[in-house]
Amino acid sequence: LKLDVTVTDDGIGIDKAFQKKLFQPFEQEYTDSNAVRFGSGLGLAIVKSLVELMGGTITVQSERGKGSRFKIRGLSFPIVPDVQTPAAKENLPISLAGKHILLAEDNAINAEIVARLLQKKGARVVIATDGIIVVKQYADSEQYSFDAILMDVQMPHQDGLAATRAIRKLDRPDARTVPIIAMTANAFEDDIRICLEAGMNAHLAKPVVTDVLYQTLQEWIDRQTKEK
């Protein structure tokens, strides 16, 4: 299911020059009417990130003194069949309380969103912004201190596939068993196969469905706990 959304207002409008920076983090337009600024300038940056995670695009048309029109196109929503999974039937609560998650994500806003989702379930989150950093973070940690790794595939310096292979080769027992779960927009069958061949345990397609994220983490963490 694809959805388009248009939001309009009749406010003061946005200067043409500032529209180029409108969706960048921490940017706020300065005018005589907002000499005292409020907020952090992250609102529209987060909106853009969420829209893109859902496969869409966001644009703006605005003219000073004549208001603004924001257009969101192509939001992707899966059509869920009317069939409940066993977990859904049991309606079991999912908790990640006390779990330590290593999150590899180079996009700062995406990382913040996922981290907050995990923290909402009680998890402790460490963020690594590229493959080299995630390998070092894991290698420098105490054995079994991380319960799972969420691994972006496309990252600078070292991608998630190479990082996963490097972690699996570390000379410590937990490196061979820690759940590594791919989070990537590459969701074709070949992409999933390549992730699994690199040593990952599971694959989550972006935009990530929150309940699937929670359930996948809990399933693999529980499995690792039983195998210790």
PDB file of N, CA and C in Angstrom, residues 96-196:
ATOM      1  N   LEU A  96      13.000  -5.945  26.711  1.00  0.00           N
ATOM      2  CA  LEU A  96      14.446  -6.013  26.506  1.00  0.00           C
ATOM      3  C   LEU A  96      15.168  -5.416  27.714  1.00  0.00           C
ATOM      4  N   ALA A  97      14.492  -5.435  28.849  1.00  0.00           N
ATOM      5  CA  ALA A  97      15.038  -4.800  30.046  1.00  0.00           C
ATOM      6  C   ALA A  97      16.397  -5.395  30.401  1.00  0.00           C
ATOM      7  N   GLY A  98      17.381  -4.515  30.545  1.00  0.00           N
ATOM      8  CA  GLY A  98      18.716  -4.925  30.925  1.00  0.00           C
ATOM      9  C   GLY A  98      19.563  -5.479  29.800  1.00  0.00           C
ATOM     10  N   LYS A  99      18.994  -5.644  28.609  1.00  0.00           N
ATOM     11  CA  LYS A  99      19.758  -6.171  27.488  1.00  0.00           C
ATOM     12  C   LYS A  99      20.665  -5.075  26.912  1.00  0.00           C
ATOM     13  N   HIS A 100      21.838  -5.492  26.474  1.00  0.00           N
ATOM     14  CA  HIS A 100      22.862  -4.561  25.990  1.00  0.00           C
ATOM     15  C   HIS A 100      22.991  -4.741  24.485  1.00  0.00           C
ATOM     16  N   ILE A 101      22.586  -3.732  23.727  1.00  0.00           N
ATOM     17  CA  ILE A 101      22.529  -3.831  22.267  1.00  0.00           C
ATOM     18  C   ILE A 101      23.579  -2.916  21.650  1.00  0.00           C
ATOM     19  N   LEU A 102      24.352  -3.455  20.717  1.00  0.00           N
ATOM     20  CA  LEU A 102      25.304  -2.668  19.934  1.00  0.00           C
ATOM     21  C   LEU A 102      24.643  -2.340  18.603  1.00  0.00           C
ATOM     22  N   LEU A 103      24.435  -1.063  18.352  1.00  0.00           N
ATOM     23  CA  LEU A 103      23.719  -0.600  17.164  1.00  0.00           C
ATOM     24  C   LEU A 103      24.694   0.037  16.190  1.00  0.00           C
ATOM     25  N   ALA A 104      24.872  -0.581  15.025  1.00  0.00           N
ATOM     26  CA  ALA A 104      25.752  -0.052  13.981  1.00  0.00           C
ATOM     27  C   ALA A 104      24.907   0.676  12.947  1.00  0.00           C
ATOM     28  N   GLU A 105      24.990   1.994  12.927  1.00  0.00           N
ATOM     29  CA  GLU A 105      24.173   2.821  12.024  1.00  0.00           C
ATOM     30  C   GLU A 105      24.886   4.140  11.790  1.00  0.00           C
ATOM     31  N   ASP A 106      25.174   4.463  10.517  1.00  0.00           N
ATOM     32  CA  ASP A 106      25.944   5.669  10.231  1.00  0.00           C
ATOM     33  C   ASP A 106      25.083   6.916  10.142  1.00  0.00           C
ATOM     34  N   ASN A 107      23.771   6.769   9.986  1.00  0.00           N
ATOM     35  CA  ASN A 107      22.878   7.921   9.932  1.00  0.00           C
ATOM     36  C   ASN A 107      22.474   8.295  11.355  1.00  0.00           C
ATOM     37  N   ALA A 108      22.874   9.485  11.798  1.00  0.00           N
ATOM     38  CA  ALA A 108      22.689   9.873  13.198  1.00  0.00           C
ATOM     39  C   ALA A 108      21.218   9.887  13.607  1.00  0.00           C
ATOM     40  N   ILE A 109      20.354  10.359  12.733  1.00  0.00           N
ATOM     41  CA  ILE A 109      18.937  10.436  13.080  1.00  0.00           C
ATOM     42  C   ILE A 109      18.321   9.044  13.133  1.00  0.00           C
ATOM     43  N   ASN A 110      18.647   8.192  12.152  1.00  0.00           N
ATOM     44  CA  ASN A 110      18.154   6.812  12.182  1.00  0.00           C
ATOM     45  C   ASN A 110      18.611   6.102  13.449  1.00  0.00           C
ATOM     46  N   ALA A 111      19.878   6.320  13.807  1.00  0.00           N
ATOM     47  CA  ALA A 111      20.420   5.689  15.010  1.00  0.00           C
ATOM     48  C   ALA A 111      19.671   6.159  16.252  1.00  0.00           C
ATOM     49  N   GLU A 112      19.377   7.447  16.318  1.00  0.00           N
ATOM     50  CA  GLU A 112      18.656   7.992  17.476  1.00  0.00           C
ATOM     51  C   GLU A 112      17.252   7.407  17.569  1.00  0.00           C
ATOM     52  N   ILE A 113      16.583   7.265  16.434  1.00  0.00           N
ATOM     53  CA  ILE A 113      15.225   6.718  16.435  1.00  0.00           C
ATOM     54  C   ILE A 113      15.227   5.275  16.913  1.00  0.00           C
ATOM     55  N   VAL A 114      16.114   4.455  16.340  1.00  0.00           N
ATOM     56  CA  VAL A 114      16.166   3.039  16.729  1.00  0.00           C
ATOM     57  C   VAL A 114      16.586   2.905  18.188  1.00  0.00           C
ATOM     58  N   ALA A 115      17.544   3.714  18.613  1.00  0.00           N
ATOM     59  CA  ALA A 115      17.988   3.658  20.010  1.00  0.00           C
ATOM     60  C   ALA A 115      16.837   3.965  20.958  1.00  0.00           C
ATOM     61  N   ARG A 116      16.030   4.945  20.635  1.00  0.00           N
ATOM     62  CA  ARG A 116      14.904   5.290  21.503  1.00  0.00           C
ATOM     63  C   ARG A 116      13.866   4.170  21.533  1.00  0.00           C
ATOM     64  N   LEU A 117      13.651   3.523  20.382  1.00  0.00           N
ATOM     65  CA  LEU A 117      12.717   2.400  20.345  1.00  0.00           C
ATOM     66  C   LEU A 117      13.197   1.278  21.269  1.00  0.00           C
ATOM     67  N   LEU A 118      14.492   1.010  21.237  1.00  0.00           N
ATOM     68  CA  LEU A 118      15.050  -0.050  22.083  1.00  0.00           C
ATOM     69  C   LEU A 118      15.026   0.344  23.558  1.00  0.00           C
ATOM     70  N   GLN A 119      15.364   1.595  23.834  1.00  0.00           N
ATOM     71  CA  GLN A 119      15.353   2.072  25.219  1.00  0.00           C
ATOM     72  C   GLN A 119      13.944   2.051  25.798  1.00  0.00           C
ATOM     73  N   LYS A 120      12.953   2.238  24.939  1.00  0.00           N
ATOM     74  CA  LYS A 120      11.561   2.183  25.390  1.00  0.00           C
ATOM     75  C   LYS A 120      11.228   0.813  25.971  1.00  0.00           C
ATOM     76  N   LYS A 121      11.920  -0.216  25.482  1.00  0.00           N
ATOM     77  CA  LYS A 121      11.717  -1.581  25.984  1.00  0.00           C
ATOM     78  C   LYS A 121      12.730  -1.954  27.062  1.00  0.00           C
ATOM     79  N   GLY A 122      13.516  -0.976  27.509  1.00  0.00           N
ATOM     80  CA  GLY A 122      14.415  -1.213  28.626  1.00  0.00           C
ATOM     81  C   GLY A 122      15.836  -1.577  28.263  1.00  0.00           C
ATOM     82  N   ALA A 123      16.178  -1.573  26.970  1.00  0.00           N
ATOM     83  CA  ALA A 123      17.522  -1.960  26.552  1.00  0.00           C
ATOM     84  C   ALA A 123      18.515  -0.825  26.761  1.00  0.00           C
ATOM     85  N   ARG A 124      19.779  -1.202  26.948  1.00  0.00           N
ATOM     86  CA  ARG A 124      20.889  -0.248  26.933  1.00  0.00           C
ATOM     87  C   ARG A 124      21.530  -0.325  25.554  1.00  0.00           C
ATOM     88  N   VAL A 125      21.794   0.832  24.958  1.00  0.00           N
ATOM     89  CA  VAL A 125      22.230   0.874  23.562  1.00  0.00           C
ATOM     90  C   VAL A 125      23.554   1.613  23.434  1.00  0.00           C
ATOM     91  N   VAL A 126      24.473   1.012  22.687  1.00  0.00           N
ATOM     92  CA  VAL A 126      25.719   1.667  22.291  1.00  0.00           C
ATOM     93  C   VAL A 126      25.685   1.815  20.778  1.00  0.00           C
ATOM     94  N   ILE A 127      25.947   3.034  20.284  1.00  0.00           N
ATOM     95  CA  ILE A 127      25.873   3.310  18.854  1.00  0.00           C
ATOM     96  C   ILE A 127      27.273   3.364  18.255  1.00  0.00           C
ATOM     97  N   ALA A 128      27.457   2.686  17.137  1.00  0.00           N
ATOM     98  CA  ALA A 128      28.703   2.737  16.369  1.00  0.00           C
ATOM     99  C   ALA A 128      28.373   3.251  14.971  1.00  0.00           C
ATOM    100  N   THR A 129      29.158   4.199  14.469  1.00  0.00           N
ATOM    101  CA  THR A 129      28.793   4.895  13.238  1.00  0.00           C
ATOM    102  C   THR A 129      29.424   4.332  11.972  1.00  0.00           C
ATOM    103  N   ASP A 130      30.295   3.347  12.090  1.00  0.00           N
ATOM    104  CA  ASP A 130      30.787   2.655  10.891  1.00  0.00           C
ATOM    105  C   ASP A 130      31.296   1.279  11.277  1.00  0.00           C
ATOM    106  N   GLY A 131      31.642   0.476  10.255  1.00  0.00           N
ATOM    107  CA  GLY A 131      32.020  -0.904  10.501  1.00  0.00           C
ATOM    108  C   GLY A 131      33.255  -1.061  11.352  1.00  0.00           C
ATOM    109  N   ILE A 132      34.247  -0.222  11.136  1.00  0.00           N
ATOM    110  CA  ILE A 132      35.480  -0.313  11.916  1.00  0.00           C
ATOM    111  C   ILE A 132      35.197  -0.070  13.390  1.00  0.00           C
ATOM    112  N   ILE A 133      34.355   0.932  13.675  1.00  0.00           N
ATOM    113  CA  ILE A 133      34.043   1.269  15.061  1.00  0.00           C
ATOM    114  C   ILE A 133      33.259   0.153  15.732  1.00  0.00           C
ATOM    115  N   VAL A 134      32.318  -0.457  15.025  1.00  0.00           N
ATOM    116  CA  VAL A 134      31.514  -1.509  15.657  1.00  0.00           C
ATOM    117  C   VAL A 134      32.377  -2.723  15.997  1.00  0.00           C
ATOM    118  N   VAL A 135      33.330  -3.053  15.128  1.00  0.00           N
ATOM    119  CA  VAL A 135      34.233  -4.168  15.428  1.00  0.00           C
ATOM    120  C   VAL A 135      35.085  -3.845  16.655  1.00  0.00           C
ATOM    121  N   LYS A 136      35.601  -2.612  16.714  1.00  0.00           N
ATOM    122  CA  LYS A 136      36.430  -2.214  17.864  1.00  0.00           C
ATOM    123  C   LYS A 136      35.608  -2.192  19.149  1.00  0.00           C
ATOM    124  N   GLN A 137      34.382  -1.668  19.069  1.00  0.00           N
ATOM    125  CA  GLN A 137      33.520  -1.633  20.256  1.00  0.00           C
ATOM    126  C   GLN A 137      33.303  -3.037  20.791  1.00  0.00           C
ATOM    127  N   TYR A 138      33.058  -3.976  19.890  1.00  0.00           N
ATOM    128  CA  TYR A 138      32.801  -5.348  20.336  1.00  0.00           C
ATOM    129  C   TYR A 138      34.083  -5.991  20.857  1.00  0.00           C
ATOM    130  N   ALA A 139      35.184  -5.798  20.130  1.00  0.00           N
ATOM    131  CA  ALA A 139      36.451  -6.412  20.534  1.00  0.00           C
ATOM    132  C   ALA A 139      36.920  -5.898  21.887  1.00  0.00           C
ATOM    133  N   ASP A 140      36.626  -4.642  22.202  1.00  0.00           N
ATOM    134  CA  ASP A 140      37.079  -4.041  23.461  1.00  0.00           C
ATOM    135  C   ASP A 140      36.131  -4.322  24.631  1.00  0.00           C
ATOM    136  N   SER A 141      34.972  -4.902  24.344  1.00  0.00           N
ATOM    137  CA  SER A 141      33.994  -5.160  25.403  1.00  0.00           C
ATOM    138  C   SER A 141      34.328  -6.447  26.155  1.00  0.00           C
ATOM    139  N   GLU A 142      33.775  -6.590  27.340  1.00  0.00           N
ATOM    140  CA  GLU A 142      33.916  -7.829  28.082  1.00  0.00           C
ATOM    141  C   GLU A 142      33.113  -8.932  27.394  1.00  0.00           C
ATOM    142  N   GLN A 143      33.567 -10.155  27.546  1.00  0.00           N
ATOM    143  CA  GLN A 143      32.875 -11.266  26.908  1.00  0.00           C
ATOM    144  C   GLN A 143      31.418 -11.348  27.369  1.00  0.00           C
ATOM    145  N   TYR A 144      30.548 -11.579  26.416  1.00  0.00           N
ATOM    146  CA  TYR A 144      29.116 -11.732  26.639  1.00  0.00           C
ATOM    147  C   TYR A 144      28.451 -10.479  27.205  1.00  0.00           C
ATOM    148  N   SER A 145      29.109  -9.326  27.113  1.00  0.00           N
ATOM    149  CA  SER A 145      28.489  -8.102  27.618  1.00  0.00           C
ATOM    150  C   SER A 145      27.429  -7.571  26.660  1.00  0.00           C
ATOM    151  N   PHE A 146      27.584  -7.859  25.368  1.00  0.00           N
ATOM    152  CA  PHE A 146      26.552  -7.469  24.406  1.00  0.00           C
ATOM    153  C   PHE A 146      25.634  -8.655  24.141  1.00  0.00           C
ATOM    154  N   ASP A 147      24.334  -8.392  24.195  1.00  0.00           N
ATOM    155  CA  ASP A 147      23.345  -9.448  23.957  1.00  0.00           C
ATOM    156  C   ASP A 147      23.003  -9.593  22.484  1.00  0.00           C
ATOM    157  N   ALA A 148      23.206  -8.541  21.687  1.00  0.00           N
ATOM    158  CA  ALA A 148      22.911  -8.609  20.255  1.00  0.00           C
ATOM    159  C   ALA A 148      23.536  -7.409  19.557  1.00  0.00           C
ATOM    160  N   ILE A 149      23.709  -7.552  18.243  1.00  0.00           N
ATOM    161  CA  ILE A 149      24.208  -6.464  17.401  1.00  0.00           C
ATOM    162  C   ILE A 149      23.205  -6.227  16.278  1.00  0.00           C
ATOM    163  N   LEU A 150      22.778  -4.982  16.126  1.00  0.00           N
ATOM    164  CA  LEU A 150      21.969  -4.582  14.969  1.00  0.00           C
ATOM    165  C   LEU A 150      22.921  -3.937  13.967  1.00  0.00           C
ATOM    166  N   MET A 151      23.032  -4.529  12.784  1.00  0.00           N
ATOM    167  CA  MET A 151      24.085  -4.162  11.848  1.00  0.00           C
ATOM    168  C   MET A 151      23.527  -3.570  10.550  1.00  0.00           C
ATOM    169  N   ASP A 152      23.761  -2.278  10.365  1.00  0.00           N
ATOM    170  CA  ASP A 152      23.486  -1.679   9.060  1.00  0.00           C
ATOM    171  C   ASP A 152      24.471  -2.279   8.054  1.00  0.00           C
ATOM    172  N   VAL A 153      24.060  -2.409   6.815  1.00  0.00           N
ATOM    173  CA  VAL A 153      24.948  -3.016   5.810  1.00  0.00           C
ATOM    174  C   VAL A 153      25.792  -1.963   5.117  1.00  0.00           C
ATOM    175  N   GLN A 154      25.178  -0.864   4.713  1.00  0.00           N
ATOM    176  CA  GLN A 154      25.908   0.175   3.988  1.00  0.00           C
ATOM    177  C   GLN A 154      26.418   1.227   4.969  1.00  0.00           C
ATOM    178  N   MET A 155      27.726   1.155   5.271  1.00  0.00           N
ATOM    179  CA  MET A 155      28.350   2.097   6.185  1.00  0.00           C
ATOM    180  C   MET A 155      29.698   2.525   5.620  1.00  0.00           C
ATOM    181  N   PRO A 156      30.191   3.691   6.023  1.00  0.00           N
ATOM    182  CA  PRO A 156      31.495   4.150   5.527  1.00  0.00           C
ATOM    183  C   PRO A 156      32.643   3.351   6.139  1.00  0.00           C
ATOM    184  N   HIS A 157      33.783   3.377   5.459  1.00  0.00           N
ATOM    185  CA  HIS A 157      35.041   2.773   5.928  1.00  0.00           C
ATOM    186  C   HIS A 157      35.013   1.241   5.902  1.00  0.00           C
ATOM    187  N   GLN A 158      33.969   0.661   6.467  1.00  0.00           N
ATOM    188  CA  GLN A 158      33.822  -0.790   6.433  1.00  0.00           C
ATOM    189  C   GLN A 158      32.332  -1.108   6.495  1.00  0.00           C
ATOM    190  N   ASP A 159      31.834  -1.881   5.520  1.00  0.00           N
ATOM    191  CA  ASP A 159      30.394  -2.145   5.512  1.00  0.00           C
ATOM    192  C   ASP A 159      30.027  -3.214   6.534  1.00  0.00           C
ATOM    193  N   GLY A 160      28.729  -3.408   6.699  1.00  0.00           N
ATOM    194  CA  GLY A 160      28.252  -4.336   7.711  1.00  0.00           C
ATOM    195  C   GLY A 160      28.621  -5.783   7.458  1.00  0.00           C
ATOM    196  N   LEU A 161      28.755  -6.159   6.195  1.00  0.00           N
ATOM    197  CA  LEU A 161      29.139  -7.534   5.871  1.00  0.00           C
ATOM    198  C   LEU A 161      30.567  -7.809   6.338  1.00  0.00           C
ATOM    199  N   ALA A 162      31.482  -6.882   6.006  1.00  0.00           N
ATOM    200  CA  ALA A 162      32.882  -7.038   6.423  1.00  0.00           C
ATOM    201  C   ALA A 162      33.007  -6.975   7.944  1.00  0.00           C
ATOM    202  N   ALA A 163      32.235  -6.092   8.566  1.00  0.00           N
ATOM    203  CA  ALA A 163      32.279  -5.977  10.025  1.00  0.00           C
ATOM    204  C   ALA A 163      31.801  -7.270  10.687  1.00  0.00           C
ATOM    205  N   THR A 164      30.756  -7.863  10.125  1.00  0.00           N
ATOM    206  CA  THR A 164      30.253  -9.120  10.679  1.00  0.00           C
ATOM    207  C   THR A 164      31.303 -10.221  10.569  1.00  0.00           C
ATOM    208  N   ARG A 165      31.936 -10.327   9.414  1.00  0.00           N
ATOM    209  CA  ARG A 165      32.976 -11.346   9.236  1.00  0.00           C
ATOM    210  C   ARG A 165      34.120 -11.137  10.231  1.00  0.00           C
ATOM    211  N   ALA A 166      34.486  -9.866  10.452  1.00  0.00           N
ATOM    212  CA  ALA A 166      35.583  -9.554  11.372  1.00  0.00           C
ATOM    213  C   ALA A 166      35.215  -9.939  12.804  1.00  0.00           C
ATOM    214  N   ILE A 167      33.982  -9.680  13.206  1.00  0.00           N
ATOM    215  CA  ILE A 167      33.547 -10.036  14.555  1.00  0.00           C
ATOM    216  C   ILE A 167      33.542 -11.547  14.730  1.00  0.00           C
ATOM    217  N   ARG A 168      33.027 -12.261  13.735  1.00  0.00           N
ATOM    218  CA  ARG A 168      32.971 -13.723  13.833  1.00  0.00           C
ATOM    219  C   ARG A 168      34.370 -14.346  13.939  1.00  0.00           C
ATOM    220  N   LYS A 169      35.389 -13.660  13.443  1.00  0.00           N
ATOM    221  CA  LYS A 169      36.755 -14.193  13.472  1.00  0.00           C
ATOM    222  C   LYS A 169      37.512 -13.838  14.755  1.00  0.00           C
ATOM    223  N   LEU A 170      36.908 -13.024  15.623  1.00  0.00           N
ATOM    224  CA  LEU A 170      37.591 -12.652  16.860  1.00  0.00           C
ATOM    225  C   LEU A 170      37.829 -13.891  17.724  1.00  0.00           C
ATOM    226  N   ASP A 171      38.950 -13.898  18.425  1.00  0.00           N
ATOM    227  CA  ASP A 171      39.337 -15.050  19.237  1.00  0.00           C
ATOM    228  C   ASP A 171      38.683 -14.978  20.619  1.00  0.00           C
ATOM    229  N   ARG A 172      37.370 -15.149  20.638  1.00  0.00           N
ATOM    230  CA  ARG A 172      36.608 -15.164  21.889  1.00  0.00           C
ATOM    231  C   ARG A 172      35.309 -15.919  21.609  1.00  0.00           C
ATOM    232  N   PRO A 173      34.828 -16.709  22.535  1.00  0.00           N
ATOM    233  CA  PRO A 173      33.684 -17.583  22.256  1.00  0.00           C
ATOM    234  C   PRO A 173      32.395 -16.837  21.934  1.00  0.00           C
ATOM    235  N   ASP A 174      32.172 -15.687  22.580  1.00  0.00           N
ATOM    236  CA  ASP A 174      30.910 -14.985  22.330  1.00  0.00           C
ATOM    237  C   ASP A 174      30.837 -14.396  20.931  1.00  0.00           C
ATOM    238  N   ALA A 175      31.981 -14.181  20.287  1.00  0.00           N
ATOM    239  CA  ALA A 175      31.985 -13.622  18.928  1.00  0.00           C
ATOM    240  C   ALA A 175      31.347 -14.573  17.929  1.00  0.00           C
ATOM    241  N   ARG A 176      31.348 -15.859  18.256  1.00  0.00           N
ATOM    242  CA  ARG A 176      30.762 -16.841  17.344  1.00  0.00           C
ATOM    243  C   ARG A 176      29.266 -17.038  17.588  1.00  0.00           C
ATOM    244  N   THR A 177      28.768 -16.566  18.744  1.00  0.00           N
ATOM    245  CA  THR A 177      27.368 -16.839  19.085  1.00  0.00           C
ATOM    246  C   THR A 177      26.496 -15.603  19.219  1.00  0.00           C
ATOM    247  N   VAL A 178      27.095 -14.415  19.383  1.00  0.00           N
ATOM    248  CA  VAL A 178      26.280 -13.211  19.569  1.00  0.00           C
ATOM    249  C   VAL A 178      25.356 -13.015  18.358  1.00  0.00           C
ATOM    250  N   PRO A 179      24.068 -12.793  18.582  1.00  0.00           N
ATOM    251  CA  PRO A 179      23.169 -12.562  17.453  1.00  0.00           C
ATOM    252  C   PRO A 179      23.525 -11.268  16.713  1.00  0.00           C
ATOM    253  N   ILE A 180      23.726 -11.375  15.409  1.00  0.00           N
ATOM    254  CA  ILE A 180      23.969 -10.206  14.559  1.00  0.00           C
ATOM    255  C   ILE A 180      22.821 -10.137  13.561  1.00  0.00           C
ATOM    256  N   ILE A 181      22.081  -9.047  13.622  1.00  0.00           N
ATOM    257  CA  ILE A 181      20.860  -8.902  12.819  1.00  0.00           C
ATOM    258  C   ILE A 181      21.030  -7.747  11.853  1.00  0.00           C
ATOM    259  N   ALA A 182      20.881  -8.031  10.581  1.00  0.00           N
ATOM    260  CA  ALA A 182      21.010  -6.997   9.557  1.00  0.00           C
ATOM    261  C   ALA A 182      19.807  -6.061   9.589  1.00  0.00           C
ATOM    262  N   MET A 183      20.067  -4.763   9.433  1.00  0.00           N
ATOM    263  CA  MET A 183      19.012  -3.766   9.217  1.00  0.00           C
ATOM    264  C   MET A 183      19.386  -2.988   7.966  1.00  0.00           C
ATOM    265  N   THR A 184      18.690  -3.237   6.872  1.00  0.00           N
ATOM    266  CA  THR A 184      19.102  -2.649   5.600  1.00  0.00           C
ATOM    267  C   THR A 184      17.925  -2.522   4.648  1.00  0.00           C
ATOM    268  N   ALA A 185      18.033  -1.540   3.751  1.00  0.00           N
ATOM    269  CA  ALA A 185      17.017  -1.390   2.714  1.00  0.00           C
ATOM    270  C   ALA A 185      17.191  -2.426   1.610  1.00  0.00           C
ATOM    271  N   ASN A 186      18.335  -3.117   1.584  1.00  0.00           N
ATOM    272  CA  ASN A 186      18.568  -4.168   0.590  1.00  0.00           C
ATOM    273  C   ASN A 186      17.816  -5.416   1.027  1.00  0.00           C
ATOM    274  N   ALA A 187      16.662  -5.657   0.415  1.00  0.00           N
ATOM    275  CA  ALA A 187      15.768  -6.689   0.934  1.00  0.00           C
ATOM    276  C   ALA A 187      15.400  -7.747  -0.100  1.00  0.00           C
ATOM    277  N   PHE A 188      16.166  -7.837  -1.194  1.00  0.00           N
ATOM    278  CA  PHE A 188      15.915  -8.903  -2.143  1.00  0.00           C
ATOM    279  C   PHE A 188      16.449 -10.225  -1.595  1.00  0.00           C
ATOM    280  N   GLU A 189      16.016 -11.319  -2.202  1.00  0.00           N
ATOM    281  CA  GLU A 189      16.423 -12.642  -1.725  1.00  0.00           C
ATOM    282  C   GLU A 189      17.941 -12.790  -1.719  1.00  0.00           C
ATOM    283  N   ASP A 190      18.615 -12.282  -2.757  1.00  0.00           N
ATOM    284  CA  ASP A 190      20.076 -12.372  -2.811  1.00  0.00           C
ATOM    285  C   ASP A 190      20.720 -11.566  -1.688  1.00  0.00           C
ATOM    286  N   ASP A 191      20.131 -10.403  -1.351  1.00  0.00           N
ATOM    287  CA  ASP A 191      20.670  -9.578  -0.265  1.00  0.00           C
ATOM    288  C   ASP A 191      20.586 -10.312   1.064  1.00  0.00           C
ATOM    289  N   ILE A 192      19.464 -10.965   1.301  1.00  0.00           N
ATOM    290  CA  ILE A 192      19.294 -11.716   2.545  1.00  0.00           C
ATOM    291  C   ILE A 192      20.304 -12.862   2.602  1.00  0.00           C
ATOM    292  N   ARG A 193      20.460 -13.561   1.480  1.00  0.00           N
ATOM    293  CA  ARG A 193      21.408 -14.688   1.435  1.00  0.00           C
ATOM    294  C   ARG A 193      22.832 -14.214   1.724  1.00  0.00           C
ATOM    295  N   ILE A 194      23.226 -13.077   1.144  1.00  0.00           N
ATOM    296  CA  ILE A 194      24.580 -12.548   1.357  1.00  0.00           C
ATOM    297  C   ILE A 194      24.795 -12.194   2.829  1.00  0.00           C
ATOM    298  N   CYS A 195      23.781 -11.615   3.472  1.00  0.00           N
ATOM    299  CA  CYS A 195      23.895 -11.283   4.902  1.00  0.00           C
ATOM    300  C   CYS A 195      24.092 -12.539   5.743  1.00  0.00           C
ATOM    301  N   LEU A 196      23.313 -13.573   5.449  1.00  0.00           N
ATOM    302  CA  LEU A 196      23.420 -14.813   6.217  1.00  0.00           C
ATOM    303  C   LEU A 196      24.760 -15.494   5.973  1.00  0.00           C
TER     304      LEU A 196
END
